[in-house]
């Protein structure tokens, strides 16, 4: 059971790392088998993009006004950062993002938008 726990931890660290080709991805890729012409790091990058996209879209659906106010690119940046510091603790994506407004309040790039946390 410890091995599975370690594997889950390594993959989670790779998914949440800020650098898609960094140390966490390299370490986790040692535990993932390559298949069908894709290397282990490529498998992890695909999974990482899927996870990031899922959480970003979920936040966009939960906070559509915030998304419209700041635009897709800025919102995606906020969402990616939020995903790394506040990963989902529930299997229900509708429960994700409960602390998003508080996060925005402390998010330095949004400092010029003091109304944004209240909107969220």
XYZ file of C-alpha atoms in Angstrom:
120
model
C 0.000 0.000 0.000
C 2.894 2.349 0.700
C 4.035 2.020 -2.926
C 0.625 3.150 -4.230
C 0.627 6.057 -1.788
C 4.076 7.096 -2.979
C 3.062 6.819 -6.626
C -0.048 8.946 -6.030
C 2.037 11.556 -4.247
C 4.626 11.681 -7.048
C 1.987 12.046 -9.759
C 0.104 14.722 -7.775
C 3.332 16.692 -7.332
C 3.996 16.443 -11.071
C 0.471 17.648 -11.883
C 0.695 20.646 -9.560
C 4.284 21.679 -10.316
C 4.695 25.082 -11.918
C 7.220 23.744 -14.441
C 5.846 21.139 -16.859
C 9.355 19.778 -17.449
C 10.743 20.232 -13.960
C 12.056 17.902 -11.335
C 8.636 16.710 -10.128
C 7.677 15.588 -13.636
C 11.027 13.871 -14.181
C 10.755 12.003 -10.869
C 7.138 10.942 -11.475
C 7.921 9.875 -15.040
C 10.241 7.209 -13.641
C 7.138 5.425 -12.298
C 5.008 5.709 -15.470
C 5.439 3.217 -18.289
C 5.846 4.553 -21.837
C 3.316 3.266 -24.373
C 2.489 3.552 -28.077
C 5.288 5.872 -28.967
C 4.789 8.256 -26.051
C 7.448 8.657 -23.430
C 6.599 8.708 -19.734
C 7.020 12.513 -19.486
C 4.731 12.935 -22.521
C 2.040 10.866 -20.795
C 2.322 13.041 -17.698
C 2.188 16.267 -19.734
C -1.004 15.105 -21.465
C -2.595 14.235 -18.131
C -1.399 17.539 -16.656
C -2.963 19.561 -19.497
C -6.226 17.652 -19.072
C -6.342 18.307 -15.330
C -5.456 21.974 -15.720
C -8.092 22.407 -18.419
C -10.751 20.667 -16.355
C -10.189 22.799 -13.266
C -9.876 26.008 -15.276
C -13.154 25.328 -17.116
C -14.864 24.372 -13.856
C -13.841 27.672 -12.239
C -14.920 29.560 -15.356
C -18.361 27.970 -15.107
C -18.577 28.651 -11.383
C -17.368 32.258 -11.781
C -18.590 33.377 -15.230
C -18.806 37.082 -14.362
C -15.237 37.099 -13.072
C -14.122 35.373 -16.263
C -15.886 37.956 -18.440
C -14.471 40.864 -16.456
C -10.828 39.835 -16.649
C -10.808 37.871 -19.913
C -9.854 34.285 -20.650
C -6.074 34.662 -20.529
C -5.966 36.460 -17.156
C -8.607 34.135 -15.704
C -6.663 31.065 -16.852
C -3.589 32.408 -15.044
C -5.551 32.933 -11.842
C -7.147 29.496 -12.158
C -3.830 27.702 -12.711
C -2.274 29.369 -9.684
C -5.361 28.663 -7.578
C -5.388 25.030 -8.651
C -1.849 24.624 -7.340
C -2.461 26.140 -3.919
C -6.025 24.872 -3.427
C -6.393 21.475 -5.090
C -9.820 19.894 -5.103
C -10.679 17.897 -1.998
C -13.974 16.585 -3.357
C -14.952 14.371 -6.281
C -17.676 16.928 -7.102
C -16.296 19.797 -9.231
C -19.288 21.938 -8.221
C -17.715 22.123 -4.772
C -14.405 23.338 -6.169
C -13.448 26.967 -5.800
C -15.065 27.802 -2.480
C -12.057 29.905 -1.469
C -11.515 31.429 -4.920
C -12.627 34.942 -3.885
C -10.235 34.927 -0.919
C -7.468 33.749 -3.207
C -8.131 36.575 -5.670
C -7.946 39.050 -2.802
C -4.330 37.995 -2.178
C -3.407 37.435 -5.844
C -0.875 40.180 -6.594
C -1.616 40.520 -10.348
C -5.257 41.323 -9.430
C -4.276 44.060 -6.949
C -5.395 46.738 -9.409
C -8.897 45.242 -9.442
C -10.039 45.727 -5.819
C -13.660 44.906 -6.714
C -12.796 41.489 -8.165
C -12.959 39.441 -4.925
C -16.405 40.865 -4.193
C -17.579 39.997 -7.707
C -16.272 36.452 -7.317
